[in-house]
Every structure is written in structure tokens, then in C-alpha cells.
Amino acid sequence: MKTTLLKLILHGIQPETETKKSWLPRFLVFVVLSTVFWFLVALNKDYTSYVNIPVRYTHFGDNKLLVNELPQRFSVQLRTSGFSLMFYHLGLIDTDLVIDYPADIGTRMSKGQKETTITSAILIDIFSKQMPPDVQVTDVKPRLLTVYFSEKAEKRVPLINDVTYTLARQFTIKDSLRISPMFVTITGPASLLNEINSVKTEHIELKNLSGPINRKVKLLPLENEVQLLPAEVSMTIDVEKYTEGVVELLVEPIGLNPLYTIRIVPEKVKVKYLVGLSRYESIVNSMFKVVVDLSSQEEKPVNKLKVDVVSHPSFVEVVEIQPAKVDYILRK
């Protein structure tokens, strides 16, 4: 009897347990759906919140330069539906606000004025016109926007190269280092251009050159508001092998008292020089001039006179004078 009763009790309890288990998932689904519906209803209401929005500035004009740095983002207080605010905060609405110089700034400046301040009321008005009808702009941060201008000026300045180099053995420079162009144009606020008299290239160090160099060289940047044109230039270094040459020249006296005559011994000296192979054949004696200076001879007589090369081609390098000093005889 007891066994039968126990079976009946267990048999009666089992269907009830299975009923509870089958309703649990349904209950959870109901809770989730209720939460979603509540959330959707809540988002449909209007709310107020600050949103960071990027700002662009346009049409400053060809003859005006912006001097100060303007904020690239504003914290804009928006009143709109929860849906819109959520999309703004998640970055799902791609909105760039624009402050246009002629329309939003220029109309508030008198002729020749170089600065202006835009209040929060004006900024709210500017931004409101760019928002959808269902979005209201109620505040902005920063609340003041001060804009400073300068008249654009232009100036042409020489270029200074900052290039150092060494040559390999038995090589020389055919021509001097060349930079093209030799002048650059700088553009910017007149107050800054007045302080700039030249522009330098970037530093370049070249070693053991044994052939021609032709490359672009960047210029060192100036103040942020100053622009360079061009921003880089061409550098050329012509390198070639050299050879040694010798010319025999008549020594000329300078600074000689007219009351005296002079005899120089020896009358001629040899000048050794280095020259690039391409110009060796063009060398003639008349390109050189050697002298002895007698201007101080009466006050400080010397036994021998030093020989100096006072003239020679720019593309040769004088390495030796033989003899370097000469004897002389003065007669009155």
C-alpha cells in the first residue's frame, strides 16, 4: 500500500515539474522583449548631451593668413532623440561642422581688422544651420573663438647650402658645387618674413667622391606659417680625375720705389698646380701671375723675397712654387 501511494505521489509531482521547466525559457524571452521595448521607447524620447564634433575652417582667402591655431573639435550640446544621440556618441553619424570665413567671420570684421571674436551665440547659430531639423544645438565649448589674421607677404631670399664633402685620391672638383635655383620664394605673415634673410638646405655630408653627384636637397622648414617655394632644390658636384701641371713664369716686382731698379735672381720660377683632366689642355702661362712685394723693403729689409701667386685660374690648385723665395739686387 505504501509503495503504491508513493508511486502515485511521484506520478502526480512529475507533470508539474515538467510544466515549470517548459515555461522558464518563455519567461526569459518575455523579459528580454520587455526590456528591448522599454529601451526603444526610452530612446524615442528627447535628451540633451554633449558630443565631440570635428570642425573645418574654409575660404580664408589668398591674401589672408591665419596666425593662431584654432580648435579642430568642439564639444557641442545637442538636444534630440536618444537614438540620434547614441549614433553621435558611437560615431555612426559622420558630421563635420564648417566655419566659413566669408560668411561666418568676414562679415563680422571691419576693413583692415586683423582679429575677431565669435561668441557662443554666434557659434550656436552657425552650427544649428548645419544640423538636421530634429537636432537642436543648445551650447558649445569652447564658448569663444578668437581668430587672428595677418596680411600675406612674399619675399625672395638667397639659398645657403649646408653640404660638406671629401674627395677620393687623385680626384678634384671640375666646377664649384652648384645649387639650383639659388633663390627661393617665401610666403607668410609680413612680420615673420622681415626676420628671414636666407634659407638653408638640410645638412648633407659626402665622403670620398670619385664621380659626379646630382641629387635633390630638401630645405630646412621655417615657421609653420611660412611656406617655401620650392621646398627642395637640385645640387650638382662635378668630380673628375686631376693631373699635375707646371708653368714657368717671370717674377714681377710690386711696391718698388720709383727711385730704384731691381734685379731678381732667378728671374723665373716654376709653379706646380693640380687641374682636372678636362681642362689641362686649356692652361696657358698668361693665366698666372707671380710677384714679389717690396713695399716694406726700405723699412724692414730682408735677404730674400717671398714669391706669391696673385692670379691663377679658379679651377686649378697651386701646390708648390720653386723656388719659394728669390734673391734680389736693388740699385738706386
XYZ file of C-alpha atoms in Angstrom:
332
model
C 0.000 0.000 0.000
C 2.743 2.411 0.956
C 4.585 1.652 -2.276
C 1.517 2.332 -4.391
C 0.888 5.633 -2.621
C 4.477 6.729 -3.159
C 4.234 5.955 -6.845
C 1.005 7.956 -7.076
C 2.619 10.934 -5.343
C 5.664 10.808 -7.589
C 3.490 10.384 -10.639
C 1.484 13.454 -9.650
C 4.513 15.605 -8.991
C 6.342 14.790 -12.266
C 3.956 16.565 -14.696
C 4.071 19.719 -12.550
C 7.927 19.839 -12.658
C 7.966 19.409 -16.416
C 5.454 22.266 -16.777
C 7.726 24.658 -14.837
C 10.742 23.757 -16.967
C 8.859 24.376 -20.214
C 7.738 27.871 -19.056
C 11.177 29.113 -17.919
C 12.600 29.858 -21.433
C 9.332 31.537 -22.373
C 9.529 33.723 -19.304
C 13.125 34.780 -20.118
C 12.156 35.636 -23.694
C 9.319 37.741 -22.352
C 11.724 39.613 -20.029
C 14.197 40.279 -22.861
C 11.452 41.513 -25.196
C 10.043 43.760 -22.485
C 13.489 45.232 -21.879
C 14.018 45.853 -25.592
C 10.621 47.521 -25.951
C 11.297 49.680 -22.903
C 14.706 50.642 -24.283
C 13.212 51.570 -27.654
C 10.529 53.683 -26.043
C 13.157 55.402 -23.866
C 15.423 56.150 -26.854
C 12.497 57.687 -28.688
C 12.315 60.485 -26.124
C 14.423 63.678 -26.367
C 17.599 64.081 -24.332
C 20.412 66.628 -24.017
C 24.083 65.615 -24.205
C 27.498 66.986 -25.240
C 29.046 65.416 -28.339
C 32.586 65.975 -29.690
C 32.299 67.004 -33.331
C 35.202 67.901 -35.717
C 35.178 71.416 -37.226
C 36.694 72.597 -40.523
C 37.579 76.187 -41.483
C 37.310 77.203 -45.124
C 37.915 80.044 -47.598
C 40.331 82.236 -45.693
C 41.289 83.908 -48.975
C 44.536 84.274 -50.935
C 45.684 87.452 -49.209
C 44.992 86.490 -45.588
C 46.858 84.139 -43.295
C 45.572 82.583 -40.113
C 48.048 83.379 -37.329
C 46.687 81.461 -34.341
C 45.764 77.802 -34.028
C 42.017 77.161 -33.985
C 40.295 74.222 -32.226
C 39.732 71.267 -34.518
C 36.894 69.821 -32.400
C 34.039 71.424 -30.464
C 32.026 69.936 -27.629
C 28.508 70.630 -28.905
C 25.457 70.178 -26.679
C 22.662 68.583 -28.695
C 19.007 68.105 -27.820
C 17.485 65.328 -29.868
C 16.156 61.794 -29.622
C 18.036 59.158 -27.733
C 18.541 57.290 -30.990
C 20.370 60.224 -32.599
C 22.495 60.887 -29.518
C 23.505 57.240 -29.364
C 24.549 57.331 -33.030
C 26.523 60.552 -32.469
C 28.376 59.099 -29.475
C 29.134 55.875 -31.349
C 30.484 57.840 -34.311
C 27.884 56.378 -36.647
C 26.861 59.856 -37.848
C 29.714 61.388 -39.846
C 29.172 65.111 -39.371
C 31.836 67.748 -39.886
C 30.780 71.246 -38.923
C 32.150 74.046 -41.106
C 33.077 77.611 -40.193
C 33.324 79.576 -43.434
C 35.468 82.725 -43.409
C 33.467 84.988 -45.775
C 30.051 84.054 -44.362
C 30.756 83.395 -40.701
C 33.848 85.510 -39.910
C 34.491 88.072 -42.648
C 31.076 89.750 -42.270
C 31.919 90.475 -38.627
C 35.246 92.193 -39.382
C 35.755 95.762 -40.484
C 38.188 96.587 -43.286
C 41.790 96.188 -42.158
C 40.793 94.478 -38.910
C 43.168 91.650 -38.032
C 41.274 89.868 -35.286
C 37.730 88.997 -34.277
C 35.986 87.033 -31.545
C 32.948 84.851 -32.242
C 30.670 84.310 -29.236
C 28.860 81.115 -28.278
C 25.545 82.553 -29.514
C 27.020 83.035 -32.992
C 28.644 79.584 -32.928
C 25.335 78.001 -31.923
C 23.658 79.780 -34.826
C 26.376 78.653 -37.283
C 26.226 75.022 -36.155
C 22.414 74.901 -35.911
C 22.079 75.692 -39.617
C 24.140 72.588 -40.437
C 22.182 70.168 -38.232
C 19.128 68.092 -39.234
C 15.731 69.621 -38.313
C 15.250 67.223 -35.387
C 18.587 68.194 -33.762
C 18.825 71.354 -31.654
C 22.180 72.927 -30.677
C 21.895 74.384 -27.156
C 25.537 75.046 -26.193
C 29.134 74.841 -27.466
C 32.545 74.555 -25.832
C 34.782 76.497 -26.150
C 32.296 79.350 -25.891
C 34.569 81.943 -27.518
C 36.502 81.622 -30.782
C 39.172 84.285 -31.356
C 40.643 84.449 -34.855
C 43.831 86.377 -35.689
C 44.827 87.244 -39.247
C 47.866 88.686 -40.981
C 48.247 90.002 -44.485
C 50.107 87.532 -46.696
C 53.505 88.745 -47.908
C 56.080 87.327 -50.329
C 59.847 87.607 -50.352
C 62.730 86.232 -52.411
C 65.801 85.186 -50.420
C 69.132 83.536 -51.276
C 69.831 79.904 -50.559
C 72.736 78.772 -48.375
C 73.929 75.204 -48.845
C 74.966 73.140 -45.847
C 76.874 70.496 -47.788
C 80.307 69.147 -46.863
C 82.302 66.642 -48.884
C 85.677 64.992 -49.278
C 87.279 63.736 -52.482
C 88.872 60.395 -53.223
C 92.592 60.378 -54.025
C 93.529 61.870 -57.409
C 90.076 63.459 -57.837
C 89.176 67.125 -57.901
C 86.149 69.358 -58.411
C 85.615 70.293 -62.039
C 83.329 73.171 -61.103
C 82.244 74.530 -57.767
C 79.263 72.974 -56.034
C 76.105 74.278 -57.702
C 72.619 74.714 -56.228
C 69.667 75.431 -58.499
C 67.737 77.606 -58.016
C 69.944 79.859 -55.915
C 66.962 81.876 -54.644
C 63.663 80.685 -53.166
C 60.361 82.424 -52.531
C 58.955 82.503 -49.013
C 55.338 83.366 -48.286
C 53.774 84.175 -44.938
C 52.980 86.931 -42.439
C 54.995 90.083 -43.161
C 56.117 90.292 -39.520
C 57.846 86.906 -39.837
C 59.304 87.456 -43.315
C 61.105 90.621 -42.161
C 63.304 88.456 -39.927
C 64.249 85.930 -42.633
C 67.141 86.867 -44.926
C 68.163 83.434 -46.198
C 67.150 79.785 -46.249
C 69.449 76.813 -45.605
C 69.459 73.370 -47.107
C 69.428 70.295 -44.936
C 72.874 69.160 -43.816
C 74.488 66.648 -46.174
C 77.898 65.031 -45.718
C 79.517 63.240 -48.655
C 82.789 61.321 -48.415
C 85.398 60.113 -50.896
C 83.689 61.369 -54.021
C 85.043 59.821 -57.228
C 82.274 60.741 -59.633
C 79.679 63.430 -60.345
C 76.799 63.984 -57.901
C 73.376 65.190 -58.985
C 70.583 64.952 -56.420
C 67.657 66.713 -54.799
C 68.217 68.500 -51.499
C 65.434 69.473 -49.120
C 65.313 72.886 -47.491
C 65.084 73.341 -43.749
C 61.492 74.194 -42.786
C 60.704 77.628 -41.375
C 57.920 78.781 -39.070
C 54.640 76.927 -39.542
C 53.034 79.996 -41.115
C 55.879 80.465 -43.638
C 55.813 78.477 -46.861
C 58.788 77.700 -49.114
C 58.680 77.520 -52.875
C 60.290 75.304 -54.000
C 60.637 73.013 -50.977
C 63.674 71.272 -52.487
C 66.443 72.199 -54.924
C 68.948 70.463 -57.176
C 72.588 70.030 -56.145
C 75.352 69.250 -58.620
C 79.003 68.403 -57.904
C 81.201 67.648 -60.913
C 84.092 65.398 -59.909
C 86.888 64.236 -62.196
C 90.432 62.935 -62.037
C 93.189 65.511 -61.841
C 96.707 65.749 -63.171
C 99.709 67.856 -62.300
C 100.933 70.705 -64.450
C 103.874 73.113 -64.337
C 104.250 76.622 -65.715
C 107.417 78.741 -65.746
C 106.698 82.392 -65.021
C 108.581 85.674 -64.884
C 108.544 87.174 -61.379
C 107.141 90.728 -61.310
C 108.069 93.228 -58.585
C 105.332 95.341 -56.948
C 105.619 98.184 -54.440
C 109.028 99.174 -55.798
C 110.209 102.710 -55.046
C 110.483 104.547 -58.428
C 113.972 105.713 -57.427
C 115.204 102.134 -57.508
C 115.645 99.400 -60.038
C 115.673 95.740 -59.157
C 117.145 92.562 -60.492
C 115.511 89.323 -59.303
C 117.525 86.126 -59.152
C 116.297 83.880 -60.601
C 114.005 85.887 -62.859
C 111.629 82.981 -63.379
C 110.036 80.442 -61.051
C 108.105 77.239 -61.643
C 104.560 76.905 -60.362
C 103.145 73.410 -59.892
C 99.391 73.050 -59.916
C 96.613 70.461 -59.988
C 93.916 70.628 -62.633
C 91.117 68.400 -63.878
C 91.919 66.345 -66.960
C 89.192 68.036 -68.989
C 90.887 71.463 -68.613
C 94.541 70.531 -68.710
C 94.938 71.446 -72.384
C 93.384 74.883 -71.866
C 96.054 76.078 -69.414
C 98.397 78.839 -70.648
C 101.045 80.847 -68.793
C 99.150 84.115 -69.088
C 96.530 82.769 -66.707
C 99.071 83.005 -63.851
C 100.884 85.896 -62.244
C 103.658 85.717 -59.646
C 105.045 88.708 -57.748
C 107.438 89.818 -55.035
C 106.339 92.690 -52.802
C 108.898 95.395 -51.981
C 106.538 97.884 -50.319
C 108.095 97.327 -46.872
C 111.610 96.648 -48.071
C 113.050 100.074 -47.104
C 111.712 99.848 -43.533
C 112.398 96.160 -42.959
C 114.995 94.884 -45.426
C 115.129 91.104 -45.966
C 117.681 88.894 -47.627
C 115.210 87.034 -49.782
C 111.812 87.949 -51.172
C 108.822 85.656 -50.863
C 107.155 84.754 -54.153
C 103.342 84.877 -54.239
C 100.900 83.669 -56.864
C 98.374 86.515 -57.081
C 96.473 85.287 -60.103
C 95.579 81.834 -61.378
C 92.523 80.078 -62.855
C 89.796 79.332 -60.312
C 89.715 75.691 -61.387
C 93.355 74.954 -60.525
C 95.002 74.388 -57.176
C 98.528 75.733 -56.718
C 100.580 73.216 -54.763
C 104.176 74.478 -54.987
C 106.415 77.370 -56.106
C 110.029 76.623 -56.978
C 111.879 78.451 -55.556
C 109.512 79.884 -52.940
C 111.945 82.773 -52.237
C 114.300 84.642 -54.546
C 117.390 86.818 -54.225
C 117.405 90.388 -55.496
C 119.699 93.328 -56.175
C 118.468 96.892 -55.687
C 120.135 99.830 -57.459
C 119.358 103.487 -56.940
